[in-house]
Amino acid sequence: MRERKLRVYVAGERVKDLYEHPNTRPVLNAIAKTYELALSPKHSAITTAKSHLTGETVSRFNHICFSTGDLVRRAELNALLSQRTGTCNYRCVGCDALTALYSITYEMDQRLGTDYHQRFLSFLKHVQAEDLACSGALTDPKGDRRKRPKEQADPDLYLHVVEKDDEGIVVRGCKVHQSGAFGVHEIIVLPGMALRPGEEEYAIAFAIPSDAEGLTFILQETAQDAERRAFGAERTGLPDYGVRTTCMLVFDDVFVPWERVFMCGEVEFTRELVMRFASMHRMSGAACKAGFGDVVIGAAYAIARYNGLEKAHYIRDRLTDMFYANEATRGLALAAAYKGRPTSSGAYVPDPVLANVAKLASVENFTRLLVAAADIAGGLVVTMPSEANLESPEVGEWVRKFLVGVPDVPVERRLRMFKFLQDWVAGPHLAGAIHGGGSPAAQRITLMALADWEAKERLAEELAGLGRKD
Amino acid sequence: MRERKLRVYVAGERVKDLYEHPNTRPVLNAIAKTYELALSPKHSAITTAKSHLTGETVSRFNHICFSTGDLVRRAELNALLSQRTGTCNYRCVGCDALTALYSITYEMDQRLGTDYHQRFLSFLKHVQAEDLACSGALTDPKGDRRKRPKEQADPDLYLHVVEKDDEGIVVRGCKVHQSGAFGVHEIIVLPGMALRPGEEEYAIAFAIPSDAEGLTFILQETAQDAERRAFGAERTGLPDYGVRTTCMLVFDDVFVPWERVFMCGEVEFTRELVMRFASMHRMSGAACKAGFGDVVIGAAYAIARYNGLEKAHYIRDRLTDMFYANEATRGLALAAAYKGRPTSSGAYVPDPVLANVAKLASVENFTRLLVAAADIAGGLVVTMPSEANLESPEVGEWVRKFLVGVPDVPVERRLRMFKFLQDWVAGPHLAGAIHGGGSPAAQRITLMALADWEAKERLAEELAGLGRKD
Amino acid sequence: MRERKLRVYVAGERVKDLYEHPNTRPVLNAIAKTYELALSPKHSAITTAKSHLTGETVSRFNHICFSTGDLVRRAELNALLSQRTGTCNYRCVGCDALTALYSITYEMDQRLGTDYHQRFLSFLKHVQAEDLACSGALTDPKGDRRKRPKEQADPDLYLHVVEKDDEGIVVRGCKVHQSGAFGVHEIIVLPGMALRPGEEEYAIAFAIPSDAEGLTFILQETAQDAERRAFGAERTGLPDYGVRTTCMLVFDDVFVPWERVFMCGEVEFTRELVMRFASMHRMSGAACKAGFGDVVIGAAYAIARYNGLEKAHYIRDRLTDMFYANEATRGLALAAAYKGRPTSSGAYVPDPVLANVAKLASVENFTRLLVAAADIAGGLVVTMPSEANLESPEVGEWVRKFLVGVPDVPVERRLRMFKFLQDWVAGPHLAGAIHGGGSPAAQRITLMALADWEAKERLAEELAGLGRKD
Amino acid sequence: MRERKLRVYVAGERVKDLYEHPNTRPVLNAIAKTYELALSPKHSAITTAKSHLTGETVSRFNHICFSTGDLVRRAELNALLSQRTGTCNYRCVGCDALTALYSITYEMDQRLGTDYHQRFLSFLKHVQAEDLACSGALTDPKGDRRKRPKEQADPDLYLHVVEKDDEGIVVRGCKVHQSGAFGVHEIIVLPGMALRPGEEEYAIAFAIPSDAEGLTFILQETAQDAERRAFGAERTGLPDYGVRTTCMLVFDDVFVPWERVFMCGEVEFTRELVMRFASMHRMSGAACKAGFGDVVIGAAYAIARYNGLEKAHYIRDRLTDMFYANEATRGLALAAAYKGRPTSSGAYVPDPVLANVAKLASVENFTRLLVAAADIAGGLVVTMPSEANLESPEVGEWVRKFLVGVPDVPVERRLRMFKFLQDWVAGPHLAGAIHGGGSPAAQRITLMALADWEAKERLAEELAGLGRKD
């Protein structure tokens, strides 16, 4: 990555060195952690897999699931990374996009006689062999939400093809909410929604290296990002990895050669492509929240201990509630994996009902868990003074004297843990959990479509004595 | 069953014929349904299993789980029966008791040199060979809840051994909340809680035929039971199967021969015996509620359709919420099964964390689902007049004229469906769901004990920069 | 009432004597209780008021509110009756209908030059002077919910005028969900929804004595109603007053003289008439649920005490949660009253926003409270055997021996309290709470219309630095 | 204020000029707003009152409530300020402390013959006459939460008297979670909990000017505070007023003359003093959250409009839910005020049950409202780039092009509104709402103590046929 020259902007300024800038460094650290854990014997059963293409050991982030066991470990991979980084792993969307493309390119070729699947396999082999990190990009800016892509005042509000020739295509537009795309080698781009005939120019899927000509990354700016940039990582709650960092990704007439184009105009496959990606990502997103939940519970428990309250009835009850809620999220993510089914390509996708249920439940459970954590911690989680005061000759001793909890826990430790928890209960994680993997309305619409209301009605009718028995 | 002469009482009167009495007949119908579905080719993969003892096809209710697949099908069995009977299957507790005894008798023999496991295997073979229906009995009346069994004013408030000789033991006491025990062949009795040294006389597990000398069954009495007894099955919401019917089961110095005694005095194994039963039963109880949920959703959808409202936004949103909540329950039950683990005997038990989570979640979800069902149905679900009015020459035509919904649905059908749903939203199901498998407090205490708080604390400490990295 | 000969049907049979029939007697008891409490010096500040027409002391149920204090006492009246009857007081809807008519007839006369208000005042004086009990009737059967009244296959699915002459009008149709209308002297009929031009025949309001020619009452039938009819009041949870009893009320070409007609065709006033009634009734309905909540909390506390558990942490926490939820309902009902405002007639109506909020909150809170009550009580709340067993020479002693709690509470008392609570946690109360005063969707639509979104937007814009400061 | 030389520290650095420092300036702005609105004819009925001591018009923040109308306006004052500043008004705790002291000093004098009330009246007159801003300080650091004040390793962990002579007392210790105490003229100090005999040195109440010798203020540091300090107010969501700013307030042997001491050793009055303060502050805190809710709803509605979605069913439903939740909070705060009662001094205090209920409900409702706001807004609420990018010649146009919503809303406006909402859904407000006015456990304990369980039990017993009728 070091030699890549990406166009990355933070608050209007171009980032000179991704490894040095306080807002980009944490993303690289988190991605580095995915490589580190892949080498850990303790974790390799989860972090790596055997490629079905080459039989080589590859990162599970670059592996296609060919069994429910694979799906389960895919979910566990996310939980593990969340536990060990406390932030996004930045490769999850990419992995889920690869999975969706695998089966859809296969089906397109079967139905249409295209060669997308072969192109995709070549690309996948390359990614596996080079152990590349991939991110994914789906959401278009969308402009006026009442309008279809072509009805927008500006047709670029959805990413689209503007030119096409023998060598490849040229695309223009933007993708938003992109988690850490500037820190990976490859970006997998999919359409963000089901498209209709007449919208062929928007039905595009492809892979692009992060340093491709014409790409620009413009980073998010939360208060946590600003804090880190201004006062350094050690002042933040999560020094190494930071809160999730996203960007908008501008495509200024970017050229993509045909061998990297995996869909181009096949609108009739977009719905299923998006659905499969969503099933994968809602499952993995829920597992991710369970990993986050583990660290939030740990932080709440630590503070309860530092306060001398870990045995108080009220606190124990709240902790148990957090544990319950978090395991419910984890259980649903795993259930979606265990109930996964093969596609015609042989690749497995999670159960779509449970994947959507897991996502919705993860939001409810994570909210409950964060509110309980704030409750357990006490007001200092937001009223604590800066740890910088500890070094002040004028006030350091007072902070040390007065912010002590139980005697055997140093004040530094207590303040650190409060600051760590502050990121969770007063930071962007909850809003991120709500919208990651698609907003709740999207899951509700999906569930409404997946429910077989008539079959249930028949069950009720039979029992009420109103129908045929079968 | 027909020749058995059980002592069964309803409202102070002895039941003459279990097949005729309106309060016992539905239990026999539901149990008969378990046999019917075992013969159905469409359902036999779920309803039957191959005995690990004989290789013969046996009812899955009499089968011990030896894989996670077995556990999954065990959960699905419950959901299926709930869908097809809309009430208790009455064999679920027995099945879960057999499972718990299988592994615990094995472990007792290993540790203590007893021969409980051999006795149990003989009994199990008999049950499988004869295709007997078993129920289970755990909960003692408990009297003053602040006191241990021996501290009670009356030592019989917990079932205990009062005599022991070469042939067997004599037990005295009572078990309450017994679902349908008068309708089965065999009753599997376990202690209802973890016991301590000094409480050996209460540490007993055994099997007893339902017509054993000294047993008396006294049935529950809800308003639904009274309604059925007074006005017949066709007036109730669920004509064939009724609401869940429980009884208290009095043991008036009942003799149990040693070959049917599977624990007698080994207090140190009671905690684990109860825990394993609870894990099984909380998993299967959650699956049961998902099956119930399917029929409640079906009934709500039917009524929405009869009202012309199935496409109204508010109604669709509520239906989707019901579906979401119900699939969350099902997903967690399945997750507990999929994450099951073998005991040293080879028999599998569900993941205890997820089994307890599934139970707690099933209560929250079922509540949410029932409230939504009542909301969708409208007030007629409780204000509807009796269907008997339809036959009145004086008012029948008015009921027919005024209680019509959309034109193509007969009033009888609409009233029937309202009455069916009334059982759910204005009957004993919710309270049953709350306490079935143990009251919520029991699950919370179990979860508190199962959580590894320190491991989570270490995760938080590492991320906050406070601990060893591993 | 005794001499009135009403046409009342239960399960297809005409009721011979309202004072004797087990399903009608409890309604008369509850109404009698409203008279009894009106005479109680302890309660008369709430149960009576000084008529603004005559200065005489009248029942508060027949009083028009002329201050926020009146509104507060109106709400407290409902809570008191709920505490003292544990069921509907059956005069609440009538009172709220009188209130709504008072101001709307005034406004019609002002705007249209009609004399509805004078007619209404005469009627009101009569009601006050004779101390009559009034009920109200609003909800039409509605048939196909997608269609307006005139679009229905049968125009009678909404109550309407079929004839009109110098003496009065003739009306045909039906009202459903009518609480106890056969037990009162007068029934106040209002339109059930806002009507539009062209629907004048449906825009009718009037008063009718319960024994008017052409009226027929057909009672609801819940399991609780059936139980009482079959086995007597003493077997039910609430011996004297029963669960809420409603009926459908058929108008078979009923003549109403002009002096009792308070609206006839003025569609443009129907929306406000319904809204005002709804504000009153949602306020009083919420207060009613708080009164119910008091008795449910009391029952749960009693059972906890009988079990020896009233000091257990888990139980105390649940009880506190019930108290919290219930006081939130009561507080919102009172807030709606305290924030009431005068209409141009001088009569006060509650704050419409808070009245609707109170109703919605009362459903959420009552659900929470009932689930907690079932949790505290334990499974016996639905698995308890009939109290009739206590008199059996064969099993009475066993029930007495085994269903004891703490030693000093007789088993009869414990069983009674369980049965009492069973009505609440396994009966029609929750569904009644959901739909009483209009289904939740109605409250949500009203709130959506009442919110001033733009004013709130301006507040946000100003703070964000985007707008004019004022 | 300008001439006062306070010792205020931020992140270890002393603040040179409170009017210039980015973290102290917003507090002064918010307090200035309280003065500005006091002069506004439109708002003066709420923001001012007539002094019962002098008859002069005074700030309502310095007024004692002598009627329920006063209490209502006190609650409305908080809602108004929350709407107009979007942050703490910083005078609320001081006002509620004055109220509590008024009646308790009166009662101490009555019972003990002391002259605290006279001293207090003199102080109050001074405050009213000079129109001073007061804050309040209650919460001690508490150290090991299992231990009483004197059992702590360091006795200073609770503020206490260390010296006493004819002129006054000397106090040592610290108060935490102090909202904006460095921005007011006077700080009213109360004990933070009920004290017991033997703990007299901790039973102190007094007033102290913010620039008293020996006082040091150490400010909180959230990410929002850091962001503002580093990049200026215009980069934050709430440019003028910021998020709530608290500090810890160190008392380094501070002298208080007797005329400013309002309690000194009277442990038996501490419980009631704290309870009365709590009732006031939980009522006003709930009203405050309703004001916040108004601006959050406004922001969510604005973004929905900017996205073209304000008429979408899902969005309207979520907005309605926010409105419902928020009005429930407001209604309960008002109910606590309306049900207020006089103390023996004549001063009114809110209903303690409803004040505690309002506080608990405000947390549940505010959580619900914030989650809905994040849902409505979409992911950009946390993934949006800095507005600084708009000025970049390199990327400004892209941000402008791609982050547009409906065509007629400028991108700047949309980004501003997102940033504004970010403060709420990803900032410290929710945790502040949880603990402001005391943590939820405190309210639950209070409610448990206030409930009359036995009275409710009697109601249930009477209805169940088990008790005396009254």
PDB file of C-alpha atoms in Angstrom, chain A residues 7 9-12 14 141 143-146 153-154 156-157 173-174 176-177 216 218-224 226-227 229-231 235 246 248 250 252 307-309 314 367 371 374-375 378-386 388-389 392 394-395 398-399 401-407 414 419 422 425-428 430-432 434-435 439-441 444, chain D residues 7 9-12 14 141 143-146 153-154 156-157 173-174 176-177 216 218-224 226-227 229-231 235 246 248 250 252 307-309 314 367 371 374-375 377-386 388-389 392 394-395 398-399 401-407 414 419 422 425-428 430-432 434-435 439-441 444:
ATOM      1  CA  ARG A   7      -6.267  11.193  -3.673  1.00  0.00           C
ATOM      2  CA  TYR A   9      -9.148  14.459   1.429  1.00  0.00           C
ATOM      3  CA  VAL A  10      -9.956  15.302   4.998  1.00  0.00           C
ATOM      4  CA  ALA A  11     -11.745  18.542   5.772  1.00  0.00           C
ATOM      5  CA  GLY A  12     -10.738  20.031   2.453  1.00  0.00           C
ATOM      6  CA  ARG A  14      -5.310  16.410   0.787  1.00  0.00           C
ATOM      7  CA  PRO A 141     -25.867   9.580  -3.220  1.00  0.00           C
ATOM      8  CA  GLY A 143     -30.336  13.072  -4.485  1.00  0.00           C
ATOM      9  CA  ASP A 144     -34.104  13.416  -4.487  1.00  0.00           C
ATOM     10  CA  ARG A 145     -35.304  10.142  -2.967  1.00  0.00           C
ATOM     11  CA  ARG A 146     -38.656  10.311  -4.736  1.00  0.00           C
ATOM     12  CA  ALA A 153     -31.727  16.679 -12.003  1.00  0.00           C
ATOM     13  CA  ASP A 154     -28.169  15.337 -12.288  1.00  0.00           C
ATOM     14  CA  ASP A 156     -24.574  11.339 -11.997  1.00  0.00           C
ATOM     15  CA  LEU A 157     -26.329  11.038  -8.631  1.00  0.00           C
ATOM     16  CA  GLY A 173     -20.673   9.215 -10.178  1.00  0.00           C
ATOM     17  CA  CYS A 174     -20.073   8.645  -6.539  1.00  0.00           C
ATOM     18  CA  VAL A 176     -21.164   7.173  -0.221  1.00  0.00           C
ATOM     19  CA  HIS A 177     -20.889   5.578   3.252  1.00  0.00           C
ATOM     20  CA  THR A 216     -11.041  10.643  -5.073  1.00  0.00           C
ATOM     21  CA  ILE A 218     -13.359  12.419   0.791  1.00  0.00           C
ATOM     22  CA  LEU A 219     -13.435  11.367   4.435  1.00  0.00           C
ATOM     23  CA  GLN A 220     -16.225  11.653   6.942  1.00  0.00           C
ATOM     24  CA  GLU A 221     -15.883  14.090   9.821  1.00  0.00           C
ATOM     25  CA  THR A 222     -17.384  13.229  13.156  1.00  0.00           C
ATOM     26  CA  ALA A 223     -16.410  14.945  16.366  1.00  0.00           C
ATOM     27  CA  GLN A 224     -14.291  11.895  17.161  1.00  0.00           C
ATOM     28  CA  ALA A 226     -11.815  15.971  14.655  1.00  0.00           C
ATOM     29  CA  GLU A 227     -10.651  15.173  18.173  1.00  0.00           C
ATOM     30  CA  ARG A 229      -6.800  14.968  14.253  1.00  0.00           C
ATOM     31  CA  ALA A 230      -6.417  17.827  16.688  1.00  0.00           C
ATOM     32  CA  PHE A 231      -5.152  16.130  19.807  1.00  0.00           C
ATOM     33  CA  ARG A 235      -6.633  11.284  23.634  1.00  0.00           C
ATOM     34  CA  THR A 246     -16.037   6.155   6.029  1.00  0.00           C
ATOM     35  CA  MET A 248     -17.435   9.295  -0.154  1.00  0.00           C
ATOM     36  CA  VAL A 250     -15.904  10.081  -6.372  1.00  0.00           C
ATOM     37  CA  ASP A 252     -14.496  11.172 -12.164  1.00  0.00           C
ATOM     38  CA  ASN A 307     -16.734   1.757  41.148  1.00  0.00           C
ATOM     39  CA  GLY A 308     -17.075  -1.152  43.561  1.00  0.00           C
ATOM     40  CA  LEU A 309     -20.500  -1.973  42.173  1.00  0.00           C
ATOM     41  CA  TYR A 314     -29.226  -3.302  39.864  1.00  0.00           C
ATOM     42  CA  THR A 367     -29.534   0.293  21.472  1.00  0.00           C
ATOM     43  CA  VAL A 371     -28.271   2.550  27.079  1.00  0.00           C
ATOM     44  CA  ALA A 374     -24.317   4.375  29.901  1.00  0.00           C
ATOM     45  CA  ASP A 375     -26.549   3.658  32.877  1.00  0.00           C
ATOM     46  CA  GLY A 378     -22.598   6.774  35.538  1.00  0.00           C
ATOM     47  CA  GLY A 379     -22.450  10.367  34.410  1.00  0.00           C
ATOM     48  CA  LEU A 380     -18.660  10.563  34.300  1.00  0.00           C
ATOM     49  CA  VAL A 381     -18.794   8.749  30.982  1.00  0.00           C
ATOM     50  CA  VAL A 382     -19.638  12.127  29.499  1.00  0.00           C
ATOM     51  CA  THR A 383     -18.601  14.589  32.209  1.00  0.00           C
ATOM     52  CA  MET A 384     -15.071  13.283  32.772  1.00  0.00           C
ATOM     53  CA  PRO A 385     -12.297  15.794  32.251  1.00  0.00           C
ATOM     54  CA  SER A 386      -9.524  15.201  29.750  1.00  0.00           C
ATOM     55  CA  ALA A 388      -4.445  15.625  29.841  1.00  0.00           C
ATOM     56  CA  ASN A 389      -5.290  17.204  33.184  1.00  0.00           C
ATOM     57  CA  SER A 392      -0.954  19.430  34.811  1.00  0.00           C
ATOM     58  CA  GLU A 394      -1.844  22.751  38.822  1.00  0.00           C
ATOM     59  CA  VAL A 395      -4.823  20.398  38.654  1.00  0.00           C
ATOM     60  CA  TRP A 398      -6.952  17.046  42.160  1.00  0.00           C
ATOM     61  CA  VAL A 399      -8.146  14.926  39.295  1.00  0.00           C
ATOM     62  CA  LYS A 401      -7.494  12.620  44.232  1.00  0.00           C
ATOM     63  CA  PHE A 402     -11.123  13.033  43.340  1.00  0.00           C
ATOM     64  CA  LEU A 403     -11.720  10.734  40.390  1.00  0.00           C
ATOM     65  CA  VAL A 404     -10.530   7.612  42.139  1.00  0.00           C
ATOM     66  CA  GLY A 405     -12.948   4.688  42.445  1.00  0.00           C
ATOM     67  CA  VAL A 406     -12.071   1.620  44.498  1.00  0.00           C
ATOM     68  CA  PRO A 407      -8.610   2.113  45.955  1.00  0.00           C
ATOM     69  CA  ARG A 414     -10.518   4.494  35.309  1.00  0.00           C
ATOM     70  CA  LYS A 419     -13.074   7.527  27.581  1.00  0.00           C
ATOM     71  CA  GLN A 422     -17.614   7.358  25.746  1.00  0.00           C
ATOM     72  CA  VAL A 425     -22.384   5.666  24.292  1.00  0.00           C
ATOM     73  CA  ALA A 426     -21.737   9.150  22.948  1.00  0.00           C
ATOM     74  CA  GLY A 427     -20.309   8.428  19.524  1.00  0.00           C
ATOM     75  CA  PRO A 428     -21.348   7.411  16.019  1.00  0.00           C
ATOM     76  CA  LEU A 430     -25.339   3.456  17.166  1.00  0.00           C
ATOM     77  CA  ALA A 431     -26.239   5.468  14.079  1.00  0.00           C
ATOM     78  CA  GLY A 432     -23.723   3.350  12.185  1.00  0.00           C
ATOM     79  CA  ILE A 434     -28.804   1.493  12.344  1.00  0.00           C
ATOM     80  CA  HIS A 435     -27.792   2.130   8.738  1.00  0.00           C
ATOM     81  CA  SER A 439     -31.546   1.188   6.733  1.00  0.00           C
ATOM     82  CA  PRO A 440     -34.233  -0.585   8.801  1.00  0.00           C
ATOM     83  CA  ALA A 441     -36.913   0.267   6.262  1.00  0.00           C
ATOM     84  CA  ARG A 444     -38.747  -4.424   6.727  1.00  0.00           C
TER      85      ARG A 444
ATOM     86  CA  ARG D   7      -9.652  29.371  37.990  1.00  0.00           C
ATOM     87  CA  TYR D   9      -9.022  24.523  33.402  1.00  0.00           C
ATOM     88  CA  VAL D  10      -9.539  22.747  30.121  1.00  0.00           C
ATOM     89  CA  ALA D  11      -7.354  19.771  29.253  1.00  0.00           C
ATOM     90  CA  GLY D  12      -4.752  20.830  31.778  1.00  0.00           C
ATOM     91  CA  ARG D  14      -5.912  27.410  32.467  1.00  0.00           C
ATOM     92  CA  PRO D 141     -17.113  12.042  43.598  1.00  0.00           C
ATOM     93  CA  GLY D 143     -14.893   6.956  45.377  1.00  0.00           C
ATOM     94  CA  ASP D 144     -15.707   3.413  46.389  1.00  0.00           C
ATOM     95  CA  ARG D 145     -19.486   3.203  45.954  1.00  0.00           C
ATOM     96  CA  ARG D 146     -19.831   0.456  48.571  1.00  0.00           C
ATOM     97  CA  ALA D 153      -9.856   5.911  52.083  1.00  0.00           C
ATOM     98  CA  ASP D 154      -9.928   9.689  51.576  1.00  0.00           C
ATOM     99  CA  ASP D 156     -12.570  14.358  51.080  1.00  0.00           C
ATOM    100  CA  LEU D 157     -14.343  12.206  48.500  1.00  0.00           C
ATOM    101  CA  GLY D 173     -13.849  18.301  48.674  1.00  0.00           C
ATOM    102  CA  CYS D 174     -15.270  18.325  45.210  1.00  0.00           C
ATOM    103  CA  VAL D 176     -18.759  16.580  39.909  1.00  0.00           C
ATOM    104  CA  HIS D 177     -21.117  16.689  36.884  1.00  0.00           C
ATOM    105  CA  THR D 216     -11.169  25.506  40.814  1.00  0.00           C
ATOM    106  CA  ILE D 218     -11.950  21.553  35.621  1.00  0.00           C
ATOM    107  CA  LEU D 219     -13.978  21.128  32.463  1.00  0.00           C
ATOM    108  CA  GLN D 220     -15.269  17.960  30.847  1.00  0.00           C
ATOM    109  CA  GLU D 221     -13.805  16.819  27.564  1.00  0.00           C
ATOM    110  CA  THR D 222     -16.012  15.078  25.055  1.00  0.00           C
ATOM    111  CA  ALA D 223     -15.087  14.675  21.421  1.00  0.00           C
ATOM    112  CA  GLN D 224     -17.473  17.547  20.678  1.00  0.00           C
ATOM    113  CA  ALA D 226     -12.278  18.838  21.469  1.00  0.00           C
ATOM    114  CA  GLU D 227     -13.694  19.441  17.996  1.00  0.00           C
ATOM    115  CA  ARG D 229     -11.587  23.824  20.584  1.00  0.00           C
ATOM    116  CA  ALA D 230      -9.579  22.642  17.614  1.00  0.00           C
ATOM    117  CA  PHE D 231     -11.652  23.781  14.682  1.00  0.00           C
ATOM    118  CA  ARG D 235     -17.615  23.429  12.523  1.00  0.00           C
ATOM    119  CA  THR D 246     -19.968  20.322  32.773  1.00  0.00           C
ATOM    120  CA  MET D 248     -15.730  19.183  38.344  1.00  0.00           C
ATOM    121  CA  VAL D 250     -12.739  21.553  43.550  1.00  0.00           C
ATOM    122  CA  ASP D 252      -9.658  23.608  48.343  1.00  0.00           C
ATOM    123  CA  ASN D 307     -34.394  14.144   1.025  1.00  0.00           C
ATOM    124  CA  GLY D 308     -37.847  14.406  -0.534  1.00  0.00           C
ATOM    125  CA  LEU D 309     -39.204  11.865   1.919  1.00  0.00           C
ATOM    126  CA  TYR D 314     -42.338   4.884   6.868  1.00  0.00           C
ATOM    127  CA  THR D 367     -33.819   7.041  23.418  1.00  0.00           C
ATOM    128  CA  VAL D 371     -33.018   6.221  17.353  1.00  0.00           C
ATOM    129  CA  ALA D 374     -31.006   8.584  13.201  1.00  0.00           C
ATOM    130  CA  ASP D 375     -33.189   6.211  11.209  1.00  0.00           C
ATOM    131  CA  ALA D 377     -31.817  10.954   8.643  1.00  0.00           C
ATOM    132  CA  GLY D 378     -29.943   8.125   6.945  1.00  0.00           C
ATOM    133  CA  GLY D 379     -26.299   7.190   7.215  1.00  0.00           C
ATOM    134  CA  LEU D 380     -24.976  10.586   6.188  1.00  0.00           C
ATOM    135  CA  VAL D 381     -25.705  11.795   9.689  1.00  0.00           C
ATOM    136  CA  VAL D 382     -22.437  10.106  10.650  1.00  0.00           C
ATOM    137  CA  THR D 383     -20.681   9.599   7.313  1.00  0.00           C
ATOM    138  CA  MET D 384     -20.994  13.158   6.034  1.00  0.00           C
ATOM    139  CA  PRO D 385     -17.723  14.884   5.217  1.00  0.00           C
ATOM    140  CA  SER D 386     -16.699  18.127   6.866  1.00  0.00           C
ATOM    141  CA  ALA D 388     -14.807  22.568   5.229  1.00  0.00           C
ATOM    142  CA  ASN D 389     -14.603  20.548   2.037  1.00  0.00           C
ATOM    143  CA  SER D 392     -11.762  23.334  -1.203  1.00  0.00           C
ATOM    144  CA  GLU D 394     -10.186  20.528  -5.370  1.00  0.00           C
ATOM    145  CA  VAL D 395     -13.154  18.711  -3.876  1.00  0.00           C
ATOM    146  CA  TRP D 398     -17.863  17.279  -5.844  1.00  0.00           C
ATOM    147  CA  VAL D 399     -19.312  17.553  -2.404  1.00  0.00           C
ATOM    148  CA  LYS D 401     -22.633  17.984  -6.719  1.00  0.00           C
ATOM    149  CA  PHE D 402     -23.109  14.700  -4.928  1.00  0.00           C
ATOM    150  CA  LEU D 403     -24.520  15.594  -1.541  1.00  0.00           C
ATOM    151  CA  VAL D 404     -27.501  17.462  -2.868  1.00  0.00           C
ATOM    152  CA  GLY D 405     -30.986  16.279  -1.860  1.00  0.00           C
ATOM    153  CA  VAL D 406     -34.101  17.783  -3.403  1.00  0.00           C
ATOM    154  CA  PRO D 407     -33.057  20.457  -5.879  1.00  0.00           C
ATOM    155  CA  ARG D 414     -28.347  19.974   4.134  1.00  0.00           C
ATOM    156  CA  LYS D 419     -24.115  18.119  11.463  1.00  0.00           C
ATOM    157  CA  GLN D 422     -25.089  14.416  14.531  1.00  0.00           C
ATOM    158  CA  VAL D 425     -27.628  10.996  17.618  1.00  0.00           C
ATOM    159  CA  ALA D 426     -23.881  10.591  17.977  1.00  0.00           C
ATOM    160  CA  GLY D 427     -23.101  12.845  20.915  1.00  0.00           C
ATOM    161  CA  PRO D 428     -23.308  12.998  24.690  1.00  0.00           C
ATOM    162  CA  LEU D 430     -28.442  10.565  25.601  1.00  0.00           C
ATOM    163  CA  ALA D 431     -25.978   9.657  28.321  1.00  0.00           C
ATOM    164  CA  GLY D 432     -26.602  13.093  29.802  1.00  0.00           C
ATOM    165  CA  ILE D 434     -29.855   9.125  31.507  1.00  0.00           C
ATOM    166  CA  HIS D 435     -27.935  10.545  34.449  1.00  0.00           C
ATOM    167  CA  SER D 439     -29.329   7.878  37.595  1.00  0.00           C
ATOM    168  CA  PRO D 440     -32.344   5.667  36.817  1.00  0.00           C
ATOM    169  CA  ALA D 441     -31.624   3.425  39.801  1.00  0.00           C
ATOM    170  CA  ARG D 444     -36.582   3.364  40.846  1.00  0.00           C
TER     171      ARG D 444
END
